[in-house]
Coordinates of C-alpha atoms in Angstrom, one line a residue:
X1 CA 136.5 93.4 111.2
X2 CA 135.2 94.1 114.7
X3 CA 135.7 97.9 114.3
X4 CA 133.6 97.7 111.0
X5 CA 130.9 95.5 112.4
X6 CA 130.3 97.9 115.3
X7 CA 129.9 100.8 112.9
X8 CA 127.7 99.1 110.5
X9 CA 125.7 96.2 111.5
X10 CA 123.8 97.5 114.8
X11 CA 122.6 100.9 113.5
X12 CA 121.8 99.4 110.1
X13 CA 119.7 96.7 111.7
X14 CA 117.9 99.3 113.6
X15 CA 117.1 101.3 110.6
X16 CA 115.5 98.2 108.9
X17 CA 113.5 97.5 112.1
X18 CA 112.0 101.1 111.6
X19 CA 111.4 100.4 107.9
X20 CA 109.6 96.9 108.3
X21 CA 107.6 98.5 111.1
X22 CA 106.5 101.3 109.2
X23 CA 105.5 99.0 106.3
X24 CA 103.6 96.3 108.1
X25 CA 102.1 98.3 111.1
X26 CA 99.1 98.8 108.9
X27 CA 98.1 95.2 109.8
X28 CA 98.4 96.1 113.5
X29 CA 96.5 99.4 112.8
X30 CA 93.5 97.5 111.0
X31 CA 92.5 96.0 114.2
X32 CA 91.8 99.3 115.8
X33 CA 88.9 100.1 113.5
X34 CA 90.8 101.9 110.8
X35 CA 88.8 100.7 108.0
X36 CA 85.6 101.9 109.5
X37 CA 86.8 105.2 110.7
X38 CA 88.2 106.1 107.1
X39 CA 85.0 104.5 105.5
X40 CA 87.0 102.1 103.3
X41 CA 86.0 98.5 102.3
X42 CA 88.0 95.2 102.5
X43 CA 89.0 95.7 99.0
X44 CA 90.1 99.3 99.2
X45 CA 92.2 98.3 102.1
X46 CA 93.7 95.3 99.9
X47 CA 94.5 97.9 97.2
X48 CA 96.4 100.3 99.8
X49 CA 98.6 97.3 100.7
X50 CA 99.1 96.5 97.0
X51 CA 100.3 99.9 95.7
X52 CA 102.8 100.1 98.4
X53 CA 104.7 97.2 96.8
X54 CA 104.3 98.5 93.3
X55 CA 106.1 101.8 94.0
X56 CA 108.6 99.8 96.1
X57 CA 109.5 97.5 93.4
X58 CA 109.6 100.5 90.6
X59 CA 112.3 102.4 92.7
X60 CA 114.6 99.8 93.9
X61 CA 117.1 99.3 91.0
X62 CA 117.5 103.2 90.3
X63 CA 117.8 103.8 94.0
X64 CA 120.8 101.2 94.1
X65 CA 122.5 103.1 91.0
X66 CA 122.1 106.4 92.9
X67 CA 123.6 104.7 96.1
X68 CA 126.7 103.9 94.3
X69 CA 127.0 107.5 92.8
X70 CA 126.4 109.3 96.1
X71 CA 127.5 108.4 99.6
X72 CA 125.4 106.0 101.6
X73 CA 125.4 108.5 104.5
X74 CA 123.6 110.9 102.3
X75 CA 121.3 108.8 100.3
X76 CA 120.3 106.3 103.0
X77 CA 119.6 109.3 105.6
X78 CA 117.5 111.4 103.0
X79 CA 115.1 108.3 102.1
X80 CA 114.6 107.5 106.0
X81 CA 113.6 111.1 106.6
X82 CA 111.1 111.3 103.6
X83 CA 109.5 108.0 104.2
X84 CA 109.2 109.0 107.9
X85 CA 107.4 112.0 106.8
X86 CA 105.1 109.9 104.9
X87 CA 104.5 107.8 107.6
X88 CA 103.4 110.4 109.9
X89 CA 101.1 112.0 107.3
X90 CA 99.5 108.5 106.9
X91 CA 98.2 109.1 110.5
X92 CA 96.6 112.2 109.6
X93 CA 94.5 111.1 106.4
X94 CA 90.7 110.8 106.7
X95 CA 89.8 109.0 103.5
X96 CA 90.7 106.3 101.3
X97 CA 92.4 108.5 98.5
X98 CA 94.7 109.9 101.1
X99 CA 95.8 106.6 102.5
X100 CA 96.3 105.4 99.1
X101 CA 98.5 108.3 98.1
X102 CA 100.3 107.8 101.5
X103 CA 101.1 104.2 100.8
X104 CA 102.5 104.7 97.1
X105 CA 105.1 107.3 98.6
X106 CA 105.9 105.4 101.5
X107 CA 106.9 102.5 99.0
X108 CA 108.7 104.8 96.8
X109 CA 111.0 106.2 99.7
X110 CA 111.3 102.9 101.5
X111 CA 112.3 101.3 98.3
X112 CA 116.3 102.2 98.7
X113 CA 116.9 100.7 102.1
X114 CA 116.9 96.8 101.8
X115 CA 118.7 96.5 98.4
X116 CA 120.9 99.4 99.3
X117 CA 122.1 98.0 102.6
X118 CA 122.6 94.6 101.2
X119 CA 124.6 95.7 98.4
X120 CA 126.5 98.1 100.8
X121 CA 127.2 95.3 103.2
X122 CA 128.5 92.9 100.5
X123 CA 131.1 95.9 99.5
X124 CA 132.6 95.2 103.2
X125 CA 132.8 91.8 103.9
X126 CA 134.0 88.5 102.2
X127 CA 131.5 86.0 100.8
X128 CA 132.1 83.7 103.9
X129 CA 131.4 86.6 106.2
X130 CA 128.3 88.0 104.4
X131 CA 125.4 85.7 105.5
X132 CA 125.7 86.2 109.2
X133 CA 125.7 89.9 108.8
X134 CA 123.0 89.9 106.5
X135 CA 121.1 87.4 108.7
X136 CA 121.5 89.9 111.8
X137 CA 120.5 92.8 109.7
X138 CA 117.3 90.7 108.2
X139 CA 116.6 89.6 111.7
X140 CA 115.2 93.1 112.3
X141 CA 112.2 92.3 110.5
X142 CA 111.4 89.6 113.1
X143 CA 112.0 92.0 115.8
X144 CA 109.9 94.6 114.2
X145 CA 107.0 91.9 114.2
X146 CA 107.5 91.0 117.8
X147 CA 107.9 95.0 118.7
X148 CA 105.1 96.0 116.4
X149 CA 102.6 94.0 118.3
X150 CA 103.9 95.2 121.7
X151 CA 104.0 98.9 120.2
X152 CA 100.7 98.6 118.7
X153 CA 99.1 97.6 122.0
X154 CA 100.9 100.6 124.0
X155 CA 100.0 103.2 121.6
X156 CA 96.2 102.1 121.3
X157 CA 96.1 103.5 124.9
X158 CA 96.3 106.8 123.1
X159 CA 93.2 106.4 121.7
X160 CA 91.1 109.7 121.8
X161 CA 94.2 111.8 122.7
X162 CA 94.1 115.2 120.5
X163 CA 91.1 113.9 118.9
X164 CA 93.2 110.9 117.1
X165 CA 91.9 107.5 117.0
X166 CA 94.4 104.7 118.1
X167 CA 95.1 103.5 114.6
X168 CA 96.2 107.1 113.7
X169 CA 98.8 107.5 116.7
X170 CA 100.4 104.1 115.3
X171 CA 101.5 105.8 112.3
X172 CA 102.2 109.3 113.8
X173 CA 104.7 107.9 116.5
X174 CA 106.5 105.5 114.4
X175 CA 107.0 108.0 111.6
X176 CA 108.2 110.6 114.0
X177 CA 110.7 108.2 115.5
X178 CA 111.8 107.4 111.8
X179 CA 112.4 111.0 110.9
X180 CA 114.7 111.4 114.0
X181 CA 116.5 108.2 113.1
X182 CA 117.1 109.4 109.4
X183 CA 118.1 112.7 110.7
X184 CA 121.1 111.3 113.0
X185 CA 122.0 108.6 110.5
X186 CA 123.9 111.0 108.4
X187 CA 126.6 111.2 111.1
X188 CA 126.3 107.5 112.1
X189 CA 126.3 105.8 108.5
X190 CA 129.7 105.0 107.1
X191 CA 130.5 105.0 103.4
X192 CA 132.3 102.5 101.1
X193 CA 135.8 100.9 102.1
X194 CA 137.8 102.9 99.8
X195 CA 136.7 106.4 101.5
X196 CA 135.6 105.5 105.0
X197 CA 136.8 107.9 107.2
X198 CA 136.4 106.0 110.5
X199 CA 139.2 103.7 109.3
X200 CA 143.0 104.6 108.8
X201 CA 144.7 104.2 105.6
X202 CA 146.2 101.1 106.6
X203 CA 143.0 99.7 107.8
X204 CA 141.1 100.6 104.5
X205 CA 144.2 98.8 102.7
X206 CA 143.7 95.8 104.7
X207 CA 139.7 95.5 104.2
X208 CA 140.0 95.9 100.6
X209 CA 142.9 93.2 100.2
X210 CA 140.9 90.9 102.1
X211 CA 138.0 91.6 99.7
X212 CA 140.2 91.1 96.6
X213 CA 141.6 88.0 98.0
X214 CA 138.1 86.8 98.0
X215 CA 137.7 87.2 94.5
X216 CA 135.9 90.8 94.9
X217 CA 138.3 92.5 92.6
X218 CA 136.2 95.7 92.2
X219 CA 136.5 96.5 95.9
X220 CA 139.3 99.0 95.5
X221 CA 136.7 100.9 93.4
X222 CA 135.0 100.8 89.9
X223 CA 134.2 103.2 87.4
X224 CA 130.4 103.5 86.1
X225 CA 130.1 101.8 82.9
X226 CA 127.1 100.4 81.0
X227 CA 128.5 97.1 80.2
X228 CA 128.4 96.3 84.0
X229 CA 124.7 97.0 84.2
X230 CA 124.2 95.0 80.9
X231 CA 125.7 91.9 82.4
X232 CA 123.4 92.1 85.3
X233 CA 120.4 92.4 82.8
X234 CA 121.4 89.6 80.8
X235 CA 122.6 86.8 83.1
X236 CA 120.5 83.7 83.6
X237 CA 121.7 83.7 87.4
X238 CA 119.7 87.1 87.9
X239 CA 116.4 85.7 86.5
X240 CA 116.4 82.6 88.0
X241 CA 117.5 84.3 91.6
X242 CA 114.2 86.3 91.2
X243 CA 112.3 83.2 91.0
X244 CA 113.7 82.0 94.2
X245 CA 113.3 85.3 95.8
X246 CA 109.8 85.7 94.7
X247 CA 109.0 82.2 96.3
X248 CA 110.4 83.6 99.6
X249 CA 109.2 87.0 99.7
X250 CA 105.4 86.5 98.8
X251 CA 105.0 84.3 101.8
X252 CA 107.0 86.3 103.8
X253 CA 105.0 89.5 103.2
X254 CA 101.7 87.7 103.4
X255 CA 102.7 86.4 106.9
X256 CA 104.0 89.6 108.2
X257 CA 100.8 91.7 106.9
X258 CA 98.3 89.2 108.0
X259 CA 99.6 87.5 111.1
X260 CA 97.6 89.5 113.6
X261 CA 94.4 89.2 111.4
X262 CA 94.9 85.3 111.2
X263 CA 95.3 85.0 114.9
X264 CA 92.4 87.7 115.6
X265 CA 90.0 86.0 113.4
X266 CA 90.8 82.4 114.7
X267 CA 89.6 83.3 118.4
X268 CA 91.5 86.3 120.0
X269 CA 90.7 90.0 120.6
X270 CA 92.7 92.7 118.9
X271 CA 95.0 93.3 121.9
X272 CA 95.6 89.5 122.4
X273 CA 96.0 88.8 118.7
X274 CA 98.8 91.5 118.6
X275 CA 100.5 90.1 121.8
X276 CA 100.4 86.5 120.5
X277 CA 102.4 87.4 117.4
X278 CA 105.4 88.3 119.8
X279 CA 106.6 84.8 120.6
X280 CA 106.4 83.9 116.9
X281 CA 108.5 86.5 115.9
X282 CA 111.0 86.0 118.7
X283 CA 111.5 82.5 117.7
X284 CA 111.9 83.6 114.0
X285 CA 114.6 86.0 115.0
X286 CA 116.6 83.2 116.8
X287 CA 116.3 81.0 113.8
X288 CA 117.3 83.7 111.2
X289 CA 120.6 84.3 113.1
X290 CA 121.4 80.7 113.8
X291 CA 120.8 79.9 109.9
X292 CA 122.9 82.9 109.2
X293 CA 125.9 81.6 111.2
X294 CA 125.5 78.0 110.1
X295 CA 125.4 78.9 106.5
X296 CA 128.5 81.0 106.7
X297 CA 130.2 78.2 108.6
X298 CA 129.3 75.3 106.4
X299 CA 128.5 77.1 103.1
X300 CA 125.7 75.2 101.0
X301 CA 123.3 78.1 101.1
X302 CA 121.0 76.3 98.8
X303 CA 120.5 73.3 100.8
X304 CA 119.6 75.4 103.8
X305 CA 117.0 77.2 101.5
X306 CA 115.5 73.7 100.5
X307 CA 115.2 72.5 104.3
X308 CA 113.8 75.9 105.3
X309 CA 111.1 76.1 102.6
X310 CA 110.2 72.4 103.3
X311 CA 109.4 73.4 107.0
X312 CA 107.5 76.4 105.8
X313 CA 105.6 74.2 103.5
X314 CA 104.8 71.8 106.5
X315 CA 103.5 74.8 108.4
X316 CA 101.0 76.0 105.7
X317 CA 99.7 72.6 105.1
X318 CA 98.8 72.4 108.6
X319 CA 97.1 75.9 108.5
X320 CA 95.1 74.7 105.3
X321 CA 93.7 71.6 107.2
X322 CA 93.5 72.7 110.6
X323 CA 90.3 73.9 112.1
X324 CA 91.7 74.1 115.8
X325 CA 93.2 77.5 117.0
X326 CA 95.8 75.8 119.2
X327 CA 97.3 73.6 116.0
X328 CA 96.9 76.8 113.8
X329 CA 98.9 78.7 116.2
X330 CA 101.6 76.0 116.4
X331 CA 101.6 76.2 112.8
X332 CA 102.5 79.7 112.3
X333 CA 105.5 79.0 114.4
X334 CA 106.7 76.5 111.8
X335 CA 106.0 78.8 109.0
X336 CA 107.8 81.6 110.6
X337 CA 110.8 79.5 111.3
X338 CA 110.8 78.4 107.6
X339 CA 110.2 81.6 105.8
X340 CA 112.2 84.3 107.9
X341 CA 115.7 82.4 107.8
X342 CA 115.6 81.8 104.1
X343 CA 118.8 83.1 102.6
X344 CA 118.2 85.2 99.5
X345 CA 120.1 88.4 99.1
X346 CA 123.5 86.8 100.6
X347 CA 123.1 83.8 98.0
X348 CA 122.8 86.2 95.0
X349 CA 125.5 88.7 96.4
X350 CA 127.8 85.9 96.9
X351 CA 127.6 84.9 93.1
X352 CA 128.0 88.3 91.5
X353 CA 131.2 90.3 91.2
X354 CA 131.6 93.8 90.2
X355 CA 130.4 96.6 92.1
X356 CA 127.9 98.2 89.8
X357 CA 126.9 94.6 88.3
X358 CA 126.3 93.4 91.9
X359 CA 124.3 96.6 92.9
X360 CA 122.1 96.2 89.8
X361 CA 121.5 92.3 90.1
X362 CA 120.6 92.5 93.8
X363 CA 118.2 95.3 93.1
X364 CA 116.6 93.5 90.3
X365 CA 116.0 90.3 92.5
X366 CA 114.8 92.1 95.7
X367 CA 112.6 94.5 93.5
X368 CA 110.9 91.4 91.7
X369 CA 110.7 89.7 95.1
X370 CA 108.9 92.8 96.8
X371 CA 106.6 93.0 93.9
X372 CA 105.1 89.7 95.0
X373 CA 103.9 91.7 98.1
X374 CA 101.3 93.1 95.8
X375 CA 100.1 89.5 95.5
X376 CA 100.5 88.7 99.1
X377 CA 98.5 91.8 100.0
X378 CA 95.2 90.3 98.2
X379 CA 95.3 86.7 99.1
X380 CA 93.7 87.2 102.7
X381 CA 90.2 88.2 102.0
X382 CA 87.6 89.2 104.5
X383 CA 85.1 86.5 103.0
X384 CA 87.7 83.8 103.8
X385 CA 87.7 84.2 107.6
X386 CA 88.6 82.7 109.9
X387 CA 90.6 80.1 108.4
X388 CA 91.7 81.5 105.2
X389 CA 92.0 78.4 103.1
X390 CA 92.6 80.0 99.6
X391 CA 95.3 82.5 101.0
X392 CA 97.3 79.7 102.7
X393 CA 97.0 77.6 99.4
X394 CA 98.5 80.4 97.5
X395 CA 101.3 80.9 99.8
X396 CA 101.9 77.1 99.6
X397 CA 102.0 77.4 95.9
X398 CA 104.7 80.1 96.1
X399 CA 106.7 78.1 98.6
X400 CA 106.6 75.1 96.2
X401 CA 107.8 77.3 93.5
X402 CA 110.7 78.6 95.6
X403 CA 111.7 74.9 96.2
X404 CA 111.9 74.1 92.7
X405 CA 113.7 77.3 91.8
X406 CA 116.2 76.7 94.7
X407 CA 117.1 73.1 93.6
X408 CA 117.4 74.2 90.0
X409 CA 119.7 77.4 90.7
X410 CA 121.9 75.0 93.2
X411 CA 122.2 72.4 90.3
X412 CA 123.3 74.9 87.7
X413 CA 125.6 76.8 89.9
X414 CA 127.4 73.4 90.7
X415 CA 127.5 72.2 87.2
X416 CA 129.2 75.4 86.2
X417 CA 131.9 75.0 88.9
X418 CA 132.6 71.5 87.7
X419 CA 132.9 73.1 84.2
X420 CA 135.6 75.4 85.3
X421 CA 137.4 72.5 87.5
X422 CA 137.6 70.8 84.2
X423 CA 139.3 73.7 82.5
X424 CA 136.3 74.3 80.0
X425 CA 136.0 78.2 81.0
X426 CA 140.0 79.0 81.0
X427 CA 140.9 82.2 79.1
X428 CA 144.0 82.5 76.9
X429 CA 146.5 84.4 79.0
X430 CA 149.7 85.7 77.3
X431 CA 152.7 84.0 78.4
X432 CA 150.7 81.0 79.8
X433 CA 149.8 77.8 78.1
X434 CA 146.2 76.6 77.6
X435 CA 142.9 78.4 77.2
X436 CA 140.3 78.7 74.8
X437 CA 139.8 81.7 72.5
X438 CA 136.0 81.8 72.9
X439 CA 136.5 82.5 76.7
X440 CA 138.8 85.5 75.7
X441 CA 142.1 86.5 75.5
X442 CA 143.9 88.6 78.3
X443 CA 147.4 90.2 78.9
X444 CA 147.4 88.8 82.6
X445 CA 145.4 87.0 85.3
X446 CA 144.6 90.2 87.0
X447 CA 143.1 91.7 83.7
X448 CA 140.9 88.4 83.1
X449 CA 139.6 88.8 86.8
X450 CA 138.8 92.6 86.2
X451 CA 137.0 92.1 83.1
X452 CA 135.1 89.0 83.5
X453 CA 134.2 89.3 87.1
X454 CA 132.3 86.1 88.4
X455 CA 132.6 84.8 84.6
X456 CA 136.3 84.5 85.2
X457 CA 137.4 80.7 85.2
X458 CA 139.1 81.1 88.6
X459 CA 135.7 82.3 90.2
X460 CA 133.7 79.6 92.1
X461 CA 130.1 80.3 92.7
X462 CA 128.6 79.6 96.3
X463 CA 126.2 76.6 96.5

């Protein structure tokens, strides 16, 4: 799979780096007098953060359906060019209403990348291989955090150039880079295994058979049918995974959007605060890749999540009680190493079979998690500086919810696997003994696999 890795992971990770950089750079730009120069209040700034996540969440599910109908090389490239334009124009606005509109449009066009790539990668890799690839892809978010701080410091030196302030140049430069990357992505992004032109016919066959041997029976292609989407909409796994995802994503966005401000208000200047975010994100990147590798190797994704969320909880408890800058800075390291490596999309993807069903389920889970960004955008208020006790307490509450949902999800998956081991979910297969009518009657085992997906009795959920 090295040939596939080289054609998918590096470039997609770079695109997500740009995506996360574009959505969170407003936190860096804020430190360079953006609010004062646009004449906006703290409440208006928080509304601008919030509206991004509303449009982002609204467009994730339809985007994933379109992605399956179109080629990834076409759809993802087009989205990138469009959000790059929105990002660039964001640096040209002069008032609150202009910034608000641009944040809405940015969220709408960025919505398709993360759920789209997550689903796309799940169509290429076995369940035991997916975690590390997803972790490497998502680690781009931590790299963007580190790179964003450094980039903001560098771009800030352009203050006054062309009559534009430092904060505007941050948006303009990052937006132009995204436009260029989106344009060339059309020729770099490869499509799904059944029609990937960079592989020979024999190589495509090998990739598809590997996936089918991993209980991904729809890998050879699946026609769009509403019953597949209905399965995603009606399964308990989808909704419980949404709670797990929310318990991780709200802390993630709160951390990413406000880390520079948290460090800035505790003691440090804007430039020093941006620079001090770099080692935090560097450690989070290493942790994310390490956890992805270990989870693929040993399984037990739910247990990894439980431990990681517990570490994040310790970090936020320290942030709540600490009134010392050095101790608080140590706590953000703990929090980052607990939040960023959490396994979210890989766990849900591993437990959903059927290309359209997985596409919709992943988009639902990710969109609900990202909608929590609207909450996280409003928890750190200016009147709570410098220690932000209320914001930290609300983040800790979400982490607690994530812990409970993770334990529940793992317990129910384990119980379902046990029922299948005991034969309680066996179907009636013509020519074979055993099975129960309530589980369905099929002409062959292959028919049962194709029709039932992950509800087939031979399918085992990843814990």
